[in-house]
Tab-separated table of C-alpha atoms in Angstrom:
chain	number	residue	atom	x	y	z
A	1	UNK	CA	180.697	91.620	176.218
A	2	UNK	CA	178.040	89.160	174.940
A	3	UNK	CA	176.203	87.159	177.589
A	4	UNK	CA	175.416	84.148	175.407
A	5	UNK	CA	177.442	80.924	175.549
A	6	UNK	CA	175.901	78.970	172.646
A	7	UNK	CA	173.757	79.636	169.602
A	8	UNK	CA	170.599	78.151	168.108
A	9	UNK	CA	170.264	78.212	164.335
A	10	UNK	CA	167.099	79.462	162.641
A	11	UNK	CA	166.379	76.130	160.920
A	12	UNK	CA	166.924	74.139	164.117
A	13	UNK	CA	164.650	76.432	166.127
A	14	UNK	CA	162.033	76.327	163.371
A	15	UNK	CA	161.973	72.500	163.416
A	16	UNK	CA	161.479	72.463	167.163
A	17	UNK	CA	158.728	75.067	167.006
A	18	UNK	CA	156.922	73.415	164.108
A	19	UNK	CA	156.837	70.099	165.996
A	20	UNK	CA	154.840	71.741	168.785
A	21	UNK	CA	151.095	71.414	168.519
A	22	UNK	CA	149.157	74.702	168.571
A	23	UNK	CA	148.030	75.818	171.979
A	24	UNK	CA	144.295	75.036	172.115
A	25	UNK	CA	141.836	77.833	172.713
A	26	UNK	CA	139.261	77.547	175.471
A	27	UNK	CA	135.511	77.604	174.714
A	28	UNK	CA	134.528	80.969	173.280
A	29	UNK	CA	138.087	82.281	173.246
A	30	UNK	CA	139.893	83.695	170.244
A	31	UNK	CA	142.960	82.227	168.625
A	32	UNK	CA	146.260	83.467	170.029
A	33	UNK	CA	147.991	86.195	168.009
A	34	UNK	CA	150.898	84.869	165.942
A	35	UNK	CA	153.521	86.732	167.973
A	36	UNK	CA	152.087	85.334	171.224
A	37	UNK	CA	152.080	81.772	169.890
A	38	UNK	CA	155.705	82.179	168.763
A	39	UNK	CA	156.770	83.609	172.126
A	40	UNK	CA	154.904	80.830	173.934
A	41	UNK	CA	156.649	78.171	171.840
A	42	UNK	CA	160.122	79.565	172.516
A	43	UNK	CA	159.338	79.904	176.223
A	44	UNK	CA	158.311	76.225	176.372
A	45	UNK	CA	161.564	75.169	174.713
A	46	UNK	CA	163.550	77.155	177.277
A	47	UNK	CA	161.528	75.851	180.235
A	48	UNK	CA	162.127	72.272	179.119
A	49	UNK	CA	165.821	72.846	178.560
A	50	UNK	CA	165.592	71.915	174.877
A	51	UNK	CA	166.892	75.391	174.086
A	52	UNK	CA	169.551	76.097	176.713
A	53	UNK	CA	169.704	79.193	178.848
A	54	UNK	CA	172.165	81.794	177.509
A	55	UNK	CA	171.724	80.540	173.931
A	56	UNK	CA	171.831	83.221	171.236
A	57	UNK	CA	168.612	83.196	169.205
A	58	UNK	CA	168.530	83.860	165.445
A	59	UNK	CA	168.194	87.402	164.182
A	60	UNK	CA	164.616	88.507	163.622
A	61	UNK	CA	164.846	88.368	159.835
A	62	UNK	CA	166.410	84.867	159.849
A	63	UNK	CA	163.776	83.404	162.155
A	64	UNK	CA	160.953	85.100	160.235
A	65	UNK	CA	162.067	83.389	157.031
A	66	UNK	CA	162.512	80.024	158.765
A	67	UNK	CA	159.042	79.954	160.361
A	68	UNK	CA	157.230	81.816	157.548
A	69	UNK	CA	155.988	84.808	159.538
A	70	UNK	CA	156.678	88.517	159.239
A	71	UNK	CA	159.689	90.137	160.849
A	72	UNK	CA	157.248	92.271	162.853
A	73	UNK	CA	155.782	89.104	164.371
A	74	UNK	CA	159.219	87.885	165.464
A	75	UNK	CA	160.084	91.313	166.861
A	76	UNK	CA	156.873	91.356	168.896
A	77	UNK	CA	157.529	87.805	170.163
A	78	UNK	CA	161.059	88.728	171.246
A	79	UNK	CA	159.715	91.820	173.004
A	80	UNK	CA	157.144	89.725	174.873
A	81	UNK	CA	159.866	87.281	175.956
A	82	UNK	CA	162.032	90.176	177.172
A	83	UNK	CA	159.117	91.538	179.206
A	84	UNK	CA	158.630	88.109	180.829
A	85	UNK	CA	162.322	87.651	181.620
A	86	UNK	CA	162.962	84.852	179.129
A	87	UNK	CA	165.093	86.928	176.764
A	88	UNK	CA	167.858	89.480	177.128
A	89	UNK	CA	169.273	91.658	174.361
A	90	UNK	CA	172.099	94.075	173.765
A	91	UNK	CA	172.680	96.208	170.705
A	92	UNK	CA	175.388	94.622	168.595
A	93	UNK	CA	175.348	91.375	170.605
A	94	UNK	CA	171.913	90.029	169.654
A	95	UNK	CA	169.351	88.326	171.899
A	96	UNK	CA	169.856	85.326	174.122
A	97	UNK	CA	167.623	83.148	176.289
A	98	UNK	CA	167.282	83.673	180.031
A	99	UNK	CA	165.043	82.711	182.935
A	100	UNK	CA	163.217	85.162	185.199
A	101	UNK	CA	164.734	85.932	188.590
A	102	UNK	CA	163.809	83.290	191.149
A	103	UNK	CA	162.858	80.722	188.488
A	104	UNK	CA	164.757	77.392	188.730
A	105	UNK	CA	167.141	76.701	185.883
A	106	UNK	CA	165.615	74.164	183.482
A	107	UNK	CA	167.210	70.752	183.225
A	108	UNK	CA	168.328	69.462	179.841
A	109	UNK	CA	168.260	65.866	181.053
A	110	UNK	CA	166.052	63.948	183.461
A	111	UNK	CA	167.469	64.927	186.837
A	112	UNK	CA	165.773	63.648	189.997
A	113	UNK	CA	163.391	65.999	191.782
A	114	UNK	CA	165.064	67.911	194.642
A	115	UNK	CA	164.288	66.275	198.026
A	116	UNK	CA	162.604	69.425	199.336
A	117	UNK	CA	159.895	69.087	196.663
A	118	UNK	CA	158.980	65.472	197.364
A	119	UNK	CA	156.170	66.350	199.790
A	120	UNK	CA	154.197	68.359	197.270
A	121	UNK	CA	155.165	67.010	193.842
A	122	UNK	CA	154.894	63.420	192.611
A	123	UNK	CA	158.057	62.740	190.632
A	124	UNK	CA	157.487	60.809	187.404
A	125	UNK	CA	160.577	62.303	185.822
A	126	UNK	CA	163.169	59.699	186.772
A	127	UNK	CA	162.888	55.949	186.168
A	128	UNK	CA	164.544	54.880	189.428
A	129	UNK	CA	163.207	53.007	192.448
A	130	UNK	CA	164.298	53.099	196.104
A	131	UNK	CA	167.011	50.651	197.162
A	132	UNK	CA	165.934	46.986	197.600
A	133	UNK	CA	166.569	46.612	201.289
A	134	UNK	CA	167.919	44.765	203.180
A	135	UNK	CA	170.226	43.951	200.288
A	136	UNK	CA	171.835	47.370	199.980
A	137	UNK	CA	172.818	47.335	203.654
A	138	UNK	CA	174.038	43.728	203.469
A	139	UNK	CA	176.073	44.459	200.350
A	140	UNK	CA	177.773	47.460	201.934
A	141	UNK	CA	178.456	45.530	205.140
A	142	UNK	CA	179.936	42.688	203.111
A	143	UNK	CA	182.092	45.173	201.208
A	144	UNK	CA	183.380	46.720	204.425
A	145	UNK	CA	184.474	43.283	205.568
A	146	UNK	CA	186.577	42.880	202.415
A	147	UNK	CA	187.930	46.420	202.194
A	148	UNK	CA	191.089	46.116	204.321
A	149	UNK	CA	193.443	44.636	201.658
A	150	UNK	CA	192.453	47.331	199.165
A	151	UNK	CA	192.925	50.104	201.715
A	152	UNK	CA	196.651	49.343	201.685
A	153	UNK	CA	196.853	50.181	197.968
A	154	UNK	CA	196.550	53.491	196.084
A	155	UNK	CA	192.884	52.632	195.361
A	156	UNK	CA	192.929	53.472	191.633
A	157	UNK	CA	191.802	50.597	189.422
A	158	UNK	CA	191.158	52.113	185.968
A	159	UNK	CA	189.865	48.813	184.556
A	160	UNK	CA	187.976	47.912	187.727
A	161	UNK	CA	188.684	45.561	190.605
A	162	UNK	CA	190.022	42.249	189.251
A	163	UNK	CA	187.498	40.309	191.354
A	164	UNK	CA	184.522	42.209	189.900
A	165	UNK	CA	185.867	41.988	186.340
A	166	UNK	CA	186.138	38.213	186.781
A	167	UNK	CA	182.657	38.039	188.278
A	168	UNK	CA	181.101	39.958	185.386
A	169	UNK	CA	183.011	37.883	182.826
A	170	UNK	CA	181.763	34.685	184.485
A	171	UNK	CA	178.177	35.940	184.373
A	172	UNK	CA	178.403	36.584	180.626
A	173	UNK	CA	179.963	33.161	180.141
A	174	UNK	CA	177.081	31.577	182.066
A	175	UNK	CA	174.692	33.341	179.657
A	176	UNK	CA	176.340	31.559	176.740
A	177	UNK	CA	178.754	34.337	175.763
A	178	UNK	CA	182.306	33.208	176.662
A	179	UNK	CA	184.051	36.210	178.189
A	180	UNK	CA	187.444	36.870	179.747
A	181	UNK	CA	188.029	39.486	182.470
A	182	UNK	CA	190.236	41.290	179.931
A	183	UNK	CA	187.005	42.021	178.028
A	184	UNK	CA	185.484	43.929	180.957
A	185	UNK	CA	185.992	47.499	182.184
A	186	UNK	CA	184.109	48.684	185.269
A	187	UNK	CA	182.813	52.250	184.984
A	188	UNK	CA	180.983	54.843	187.061
A	189	UNK	CA	177.495	53.891	185.925
A	190	UNK	CA	176.262	53.244	182.393
A	191	UNK	CA	176.504	56.970	181.616
A	192	UNK	CA	180.220	56.853	182.413
A	193	UNK	CA	180.594	53.850	180.112
A	194	UNK	CA	178.831	55.480	177.171
A	195	UNK	CA	180.644	58.767	177.713
A	196	UNK	CA	183.977	56.922	177.520
A	197	UNK	CA	182.885	55.070	174.362
A	198	UNK	CA	181.741	58.280	172.664
A	199	UNK	CA	185.020	60.045	173.402
A	200	UNK	CA	187.037	57.098	172.082
A	201	UNK	CA	185.049	56.357	168.927
A	202	UNK	CA	183.100	59.479	167.996
A	203	UNK	CA	184.894	62.796	167.981
A	204	UNK	CA	183.125	66.093	167.433
A	205	UNK	CA	181.085	66.058	164.247
A	206	UNK	CA	180.924	62.258	163.983
A	207	UNK	CA	177.558	60.670	163.227
A	208	UNK	CA	175.845	58.434	165.782
A	209	UNK	CA	172.713	56.519	164.791
A	210	UNK	CA	170.121	56.426	167.588
A	211	UNK	CA	166.687	54.956	168.025
A	212	UNK	CA	163.851	57.437	167.709
A	213	UNK	CA	162.704	57.746	170.472
A	214	UNK	CA	165.640	56.976	172.735
A	215	UNK	CA	166.859	57.618	176.284
A	216	UNK	CA	166.918	61.383	176.847
A	217	UNK	CA	170.041	61.584	179.009
A	218	UNK	CA	172.113	59.600	176.524
A	219	UNK	CA	170.922	61.790	173.649
A	220	UNK	CA	171.971	64.874	175.592
A	221	UNK	CA	175.329	63.333	176.491
A	222	UNK	CA	175.992	62.686	172.815
A	223	UNK	CA	174.914	66.192	171.795
A	224	UNK	CA	177.245	67.755	174.330
A	225	UNK	CA	180.068	65.548	173.051
A	226	UNK	CA	179.536	67.209	169.647
A	227	UNK	CA	177.987	64.200	167.892
A	228	UNK	CA	175.635	64.514	164.930
A	229	UNK	CA	172.631	62.361	165.833
A	230	UNK	CA	170.976	60.352	163.073
A	231	UNK	CA	167.518	59.189	164.236
A	232	UNK	CA	166.136	55.822	163.143
A	233	UNK	CA	162.390	55.551	163.739
A	234	UNK	CA	161.107	52.738	165.906
A	235	UNK	CA	158.119	50.738	164.718
A	236	UNK	CA	154.747	51.355	166.359
A	237	UNK	CA	153.948	50.042	169.815
A	238	UNK	CA	156.161	47.222	171.060
A	239	UNK	CA	157.207	46.063	167.561
A	240	UNK	CA	160.532	47.776	168.112
A	241	UNK	CA	163.239	47.892	165.482
A	242	UNK	CA	162.510	48.403	161.792
A	243	UNK	CA	165.453	46.557	160.270
A	244	UNK	CA	164.849	47.957	156.799
A	245	UNK	CA	165.283	51.481	158.142
A	246	UNK	CA	168.359	50.490	160.138
A	247	UNK	CA	170.057	48.934	157.128
A	248	UNK	CA	169.348	52.006	155.027
A	249	UNK	CA	170.601	54.485	157.642
A	250	UNK	CA	173.737	52.486	158.402
A	251	UNK	CA	174.463	52.115	154.696
A	252	UNK	CA	173.712	55.707	153.650
A	253	UNK	CA	174.855	57.725	156.686
A	254	UNK	CA	177.797	55.459	157.622
A	255	UNK	CA	177.677	56.471	161.318
A	256	UNK	CA	180.720	55.753	163.458
A	257	UNK	CA	178.520	54.487	166.293
A	258	UNK	CA	174.965	53.234	166.711
A	259	UNK	CA	173.253	53.173	170.105
A	260	UNK	CA	170.383	50.782	170.917
A	261	UNK	CA	168.511	49.571	174.006
A	262	UNK	CA	167.450	46.082	172.945
A	263	UNK	CA	166.136	44.917	176.338
A	264	UNK	CA	162.908	46.670	177.385
A	265	UNK	CA	163.758	49.783	175.467
A	266	UNK	CA	163.715	53.145	177.225
A	267	UNK	CA	161.171	54.722	176.724
A	268	UNK	CA	158.903	52.355	174.710
A	269	UNK	CA	159.506	49.105	176.637
A	270	UNK	CA	160.004	47.082	173.421
A	271	UNK	CA	162.055	43.878	173.560
A	272	UNK	CA	164.114	42.943	170.495
A	273	UNK	CA	163.741	39.309	169.439
A	274	UNK	CA	166.653	37.157	168.318
A	275	UNK	CA	166.084	37.799	164.625
A	276	UNK	CA	166.166	41.561	165.203
A	277	UNK	CA	169.335	41.262	167.291
A	278	UNK	CA	171.117	39.162	164.703
A	279	UNK	CA	170.058	41.513	161.914
A	280	UNK	CA	171.209	44.615	163.837
A	281	UNK	CA	174.641	43.099	164.390
A	282	UNK	CA	174.927	42.006	160.757
A	283	UNK	CA	173.885	45.454	159.490
A	284	UNK	CA	176.369	47.212	161.779
A	285	UNK	CA	179.192	44.873	160.784
A	286	UNK	CA	178.474	45.368	157.081
A	287	UNK	CA	178.478	49.166	157.491
A	288	UNK	CA	181.613	49.255	159.645
A	289	UNK	CA	179.591	50.787	162.490
A	290	UNK	CA	180.297	50.036	166.148
A	291	UNK	CA	177.043	48.945	167.813
A	292	UNK	CA	176.711	50.128	171.414
A	293	UNK	CA	174.103	48.005	173.208
A	294	UNK	CA	172.691	49.330	176.484
A	295	UNK	CA	171.666	46.398	178.698
A	296	UNK	CA	170.721	48.373	181.811
A	297	UNK	CA	167.132	47.065	181.689
A	298	UNK	CA	167.997	43.462	180.767
A	299	UNK	CA	167.246	41.956	184.193
A	300	UNK	CA	163.895	43.701	184.595
A	301	UNK	CA	161.606	41.115	182.991
A	302	UNK	CA	158.302	41.712	184.777
A	303	UNK	CA	156.167	38.989	183.182
A	304	UNK	CA	157.724	35.570	183.935
A	305	UNK	CA	156.096	33.904	180.927
A	306	UNK	CA	158.158	36.069	178.541
A	307	UNK	CA	161.206	34.219	177.260
A	308	UNK	CA	164.337	36.358	177.123
A	309	UNK	CA	166.369	36.187	173.896
A	310	UNK	CA	170.121	35.793	173.885
A	311	UNK	CA	172.164	38.906	174.591
A	312	UNK	CA	173.058	40.946	171.519
A	313	UNK	CA	176.762	40.289	172.112
A	314	UNK	CA	176.069	36.562	171.626
A	315	UNK	CA	175.890	37.338	167.897
A	316	UNK	CA	179.337	38.970	168.046
A	317	UNK	CA	181.222	36.916	170.650
A	318	UNK	CA	184.631	38.442	169.902
A	319	UNK	CA	183.334	41.931	170.647
A	320	UNK	CA	184.655	43.477	167.436
A	321	UNK	CA	181.305	45.008	166.411
A	322	UNK	CA	179.229	45.075	169.619
A	323	UNK	CA	180.154	47.035	172.734
A	324	UNK	CA	177.870	46.005	175.602
A	325	UNK	CA	177.074	48.391	178.450
A	326	UNK	CA	175.597	47.150	181.720
A	327	UNK	CA	174.771	48.746	185.039
A	328	UNK	CA	173.613	48.138	188.594
A	329	UNK	CA	171.561	51.343	188.576
A	330	UNK	CA	168.240	50.064	187.186
A	331	UNK	CA	168.317	46.427	188.301
A	332	UNK	CA	169.545	47.278	191.816
A	333	UNK	CA	169.697	50.971	192.818
A	334	UNK	CA	170.570	54.227	191.055
A	335	UNK	CA	172.759	55.223	193.998
A	336	UNK	CA	175.007	52.245	193.272
A	337	UNK	CA	176.995	53.929	190.511
A	338	UNK	CA	178.525	50.802	189.034
A	339	UNK	CA	178.500	50.156	185.302
A	340	UNK	CA	180.613	48.142	182.911
A	341	UNK	CA	181.617	47.663	179.287
A	342	UNK	CA	182.101	44.300	177.597
A	343	UNK	CA	184.165	44.481	174.407
A	344	UNK	CA	187.207	43.059	172.645
A	345	UNK	CA	190.371	43.193	174.801
A	346	UNK	CA	192.033	45.811	172.569
A	347	UNK	CA	188.984	48.086	172.882
A	348	UNK	CA	189.029	47.690	176.663
A	349	UNK	CA	192.732	48.580	176.736
A	350	UNK	CA	192.040	51.742	174.733
A	351	UNK	CA	189.160	52.717	177.006
A	352	UNK	CA	191.283	52.142	180.096
A	353	UNK	CA	194.171	54.187	178.688
A	354	UNK	CA	191.850	57.088	177.888
A	355	UNK	CA	190.404	56.964	181.383
A	356	UNK	CA	193.594	58.408	182.857
A	357	UNK	CA	192.336	61.804	181.693
A	358	UNK	CA	188.831	61.349	183.114
A	359	UNK	CA	188.101	59.783	186.522
A	360	UNK	CA	190.966	57.256	186.998
A	361	UNK	CA	188.588	54.612	188.314
A	362	UNK	CA	185.324	53.662	189.992
A	363	UNK	CA	184.894	53.790	193.806
A	364	UNK	CA	186.273	50.638	195.405
A	365	UNK	CA	183.640	50.183	198.106
A	366	UNK	CA	180.739	50.125	195.623
A	367	UNK	CA	182.600	47.631	193.439
A	368	UNK	CA	183.148	45.369	196.443
A	369	UNK	CA	179.461	45.639	197.342
A	370	UNK	CA	178.300	44.588	193.867
A	371	UNK	CA	180.835	41.759	193.793
A	372	UNK	CA	179.699	40.552	197.241
A	373	UNK	CA	176.051	40.595	196.162
A	374	UNK	CA	176.747	38.679	192.947
A	375	UNK	CA	178.979	36.142	194.698
A	376	UNK	CA	176.570	35.377	197.552
A	377	UNK	CA	173.286	35.271	195.616
A	378	UNK	CA	172.101	38.505	197.161
A	379	UNK	CA	172.014	40.107	193.704
A	380	UNK	CA	169.420	37.632	192.413
A	381	UNK	CA	167.255	38.067	195.505
A	382	UNK	CA	167.479	41.868	195.270
A	383	UNK	CA	166.598	41.818	191.559
A	384	UNK	CA	163.634	39.533	192.274
A	385	UNK	CA	162.422	42.078	194.838
A	386	UNK	CA	162.931	44.873	192.321
A	387	UNK	CA	160.899	42.985	189.683
A	388	UNK	CA	158.000	42.459	192.079
A	389	UNK	CA	157.939	46.124	193.062
A	390	UNK	CA	158.155	47.338	189.454
A	391	UNK	CA	155.424	44.897	188.328
A	392	UNK	CA	153.051	46.065	191.064
A	393	UNK	CA	153.777	49.701	190.244
A	394	UNK	CA	153.275	49.091	186.515
A	395	UNK	CA	149.906	47.439	187.035
A	396	UNK	CA	148.723	50.187	189.417
A	397	UNK	CA	149.859	52.981	187.090
A	398	UNK	CA	148.309	51.358	184.012
A	399	UNK	CA	144.964	50.924	185.779
A	400	UNK	CA	144.990	54.499	187.115
A	401	UNK	CA	145.855	56.094	183.762
A	402	UNK	CA	143.242	54.028	181.943
A	403	UNK	CA	140.592	55.161	184.418
A	404	UNK	CA	141.573	58.831	184.674
A	405	UNK	CA	142.707	59.397	181.076
A	406	UNK	CA	140.772	57.006	178.828
A	407	UNK	CA	141.736	58.960	175.704
A	408	UNK	CA	145.436	58.299	176.211
A	409	UNK	CA	146.981	55.285	174.480
A	410	UNK	CA	149.870	52.965	175.249
A	411	UNK	CA	151.086	49.391	174.974
A	412	UNK	CA	151.942	47.674	178.257
A	413	UNK	CA	155.547	46.415	178.133
A	414	UNK	CA	156.607	43.075	179.594
A	415	UNK	CA	159.560	44.584	181.409
A	416	UNK	CA	161.677	47.626	182.079
A	417	UNK	CA	160.603	50.685	184.010
A	418	UNK	CA	158.773	52.936	181.538
A	419	UNK	CA	155.426	53.444	179.814
A	420	UNK	CA	155.431	55.429	176.537
A	421	UNK	CA	152.075	57.184	176.376
A	422	UNK	CA	150.251	58.901	173.501
A	423	UNK	CA	148.454	61.904	174.980
A	424	UNK	CA	145.337	61.978	172.832
A	425	UNK	CA	146.534	64.902	170.710
A	426	UNK	CA	147.675	67.092	173.611
A	427	UNK	CA	151.116	68.696	173.686
A	428	UNK	CA	153.530	66.777	175.882
A	429	UNK	CA	155.521	69.968	176.444
A	430	UNK	CA	152.464	71.806	177.758
A	431	UNK	CA	151.483	68.847	179.920
A	432	UNK	CA	154.952	68.866	181.472
A	433	UNK	CA	154.753	72.607	182.118
A	434	UNK	CA	151.277	72.528	183.644
A	435	UNK	CA	151.972	69.291	185.505
A	436	UNK	CA	154.645	71.032	187.581
A	437	UNK	CA	151.996	73.475	188.813
A	438	UNK	CA	149.385	70.860	189.683
A	439	UNK	CA	151.894	68.693	191.513
A	440	UNK	CA	153.154	66.029	189.119
A	441	UNK	CA	156.475	66.049	187.298
A	442	UNK	CA	156.479	64.265	183.946
A	443	UNK	CA	158.950	64.431	181.036
A	444	UNK	CA	157.542	65.342	177.645
A	445	UNK	CA	158.030	63.221	174.548
A	446	UNK	CA	160.372	65.634	172.710
A	447	UNK	CA	163.073	65.015	175.321
A	448	UNK	CA	163.372	61.504	173.868
A	449	UNK	CA	163.588	62.574	170.232
A	450	UNK	CA	165.721	64.666	167.920
A	451	UNK	CA	164.636	68.172	166.862
A	452	UNK	CA	161.213	68.275	168.481
A	453	UNK	CA	159.832	64.846	167.593
A	454	UNK	CA	157.195	63.136	169.800
A	455	UNK	CA	155.337	66.224	170.948
A	456	UNK	CA	152.232	64.080	171.450
A	457	UNK	CA	153.849	61.760	174.028
A	458	UNK	CA	154.944	61.633	177.656
A	459	UNK	CA	156.960	58.985	179.476
A	460	UNK	CA	155.619	57.536	182.729
A	461	UNK	CA	157.981	55.397	184.855
A	462	UNK	CA	156.978	52.570	187.202
A	463	UNK	CA	158.250	54.415	190.263
A	464	UNK	CA	154.982	54.880	192.168
A	465	UNK	CA	152.218	52.469	193.043
A	466	UNK	CA	149.059	52.087	195.101
A	467	UNK	CA	147.356	55.347	196.122
A	468	UNK	CA	150.298	57.408	194.863
A	469	UNK	CA	149.778	56.064	191.344
A	470	UNK	CA	146.076	56.948	191.565
A	471	UNK	CA	146.902	60.473	192.747
A	472	UNK	CA	149.557	60.887	190.038
A	473	UNK	CA	147.014	59.952	187.357
A	474	UNK	CA	144.480	62.347	188.871
A	475	UNK	CA	146.983	65.202	188.712
A	476	UNK	CA	147.874	64.303	185.142
A	477	UNK	CA	144.181	64.372	184.292
A	478	UNK	CA	143.909	67.825	185.884
A	479	UNK	CA	146.870	69.021	183.822
A	480	UNK	CA	145.315	67.523	180.682
A	481	UNK	CA	142.052	69.389	181.278
A	482	UNK	CA	143.924	72.681	181.641
A	483	UNK	CA	145.916	72.067	178.478
A	484	UNK	CA	142.832	70.949	176.524
A	485	UNK	CA	140.943	74.141	177.409
A	486	UNK	CA	143.914	76.426	176.898
A	487	UNK	CA	143.793	77.507	180.578
A	488	UNK	CA	147.528	77.009	181.121
A	489	UNK	CA	148.445	80.234	182.844
A	490	UNK	CA	146.749	79.721	186.186
A	491	UNK	CA	148.436	79.232	189.520
A	492	UNK	CA	147.067	75.882	190.651
A	493	UNK	CA	149.074	75.114	193.753
A	494	UNK	CA	150.271	71.529	194.179
A	495	UNK	CA	148.685	69.637	197.030
A	496	UNK	CA	150.727	67.962	199.753
A	497	UNK	CA	150.532	64.189	199.418
A	498	UNK	CA	151.942	61.646	201.821
A	499	UNK	CA	152.284	58.098	200.531
């Protein structure tokens, strides 16, 4: 019986491999043999989770044609991968990816670092900060005080607690977007909201237009839902959305959905202005595309002098074109798994009806906590604390990277939680691999693209500050030196670091 559970096509694998930059050779060293370079490229894709474990690889002849090498080269590469434990084969069943015994399974998304590794590895993989105390404790205590009436019910509220739906509707209304509670569904985080939207609007094989780059976990969610992703390139730096490209893609590809992060975009940090927002909505409406707008970063304006534009849904007040997704995870705490969707009432009813086959509802206690915080003003105070912490971390990280890695380039965003960094021609995939061994975890650029794009980038979140930011930059610089010299097979042990 075959041991593979999915398959990777020759053309897809070739695109991912061709996007990788060649592994540099150290001073006086010879260029890697072709089979070794091919094996190394496939191994990197497996280690990063961009080619899943137990995925059937193309036959030798197919891959040879796709990457323009001899079949002998592919055969030698596969043999090297088998010897290292990254490939298994069986006559008649083909070859499929694996990981060596004792090696952790690679993550396809951006999962948090396991707690047992926190003493030796600085985690720059996840853009999430610790809870803004004392507001988490106060919110939970307030929720406990209001729990009793709900405890006498079945506890399932597929659309969300009425009090929280009203609260969220009132907050949109106060922002100049009149909203009824019937236009709100509370979800289990923003991921739960987008997953529900994808299942309702975009069945397997449907096209979804996405920014390029975009948020890695959402891209993976859409892939696993069977969507066909259509990338739309972002403009350079913080310029953001190229409306000419968006109009062309929406007109020519006619995607069922389009997904954008207009507020301090993840990963670039760009902020869409009002003209861009209006044009995006108009283009989506003209193409018959549903525009999903992720507002999870909208409250994280770090520079007070920056004026925030109106919400994207203000240009589609009825909610017929724009579906807005919000969340407590970035503005408050990732452990508070509360998200929401704002849309037309008929869309909300459809989402709620479909939820009966998913999770039935969002935990009541967390909903009560968020409602208590928003009602009492604790939310605003907690978000203000979060902004201060993120701003200090951003400034410390920017200064440390500029000092330790002067050849790296980036534009400093005015908000959000992420820095999108050009690595001076180094491979982001190799930096991520070597970084794990020198004690810093960083996601490579290709995680945020489609088919291997952005190999020359990494994403750095504003999750560490002070001396930890300095140490993180120092470890990144050490990883960069190893990658630049081609010395990426050593065993540099991570150092213990206590913040």
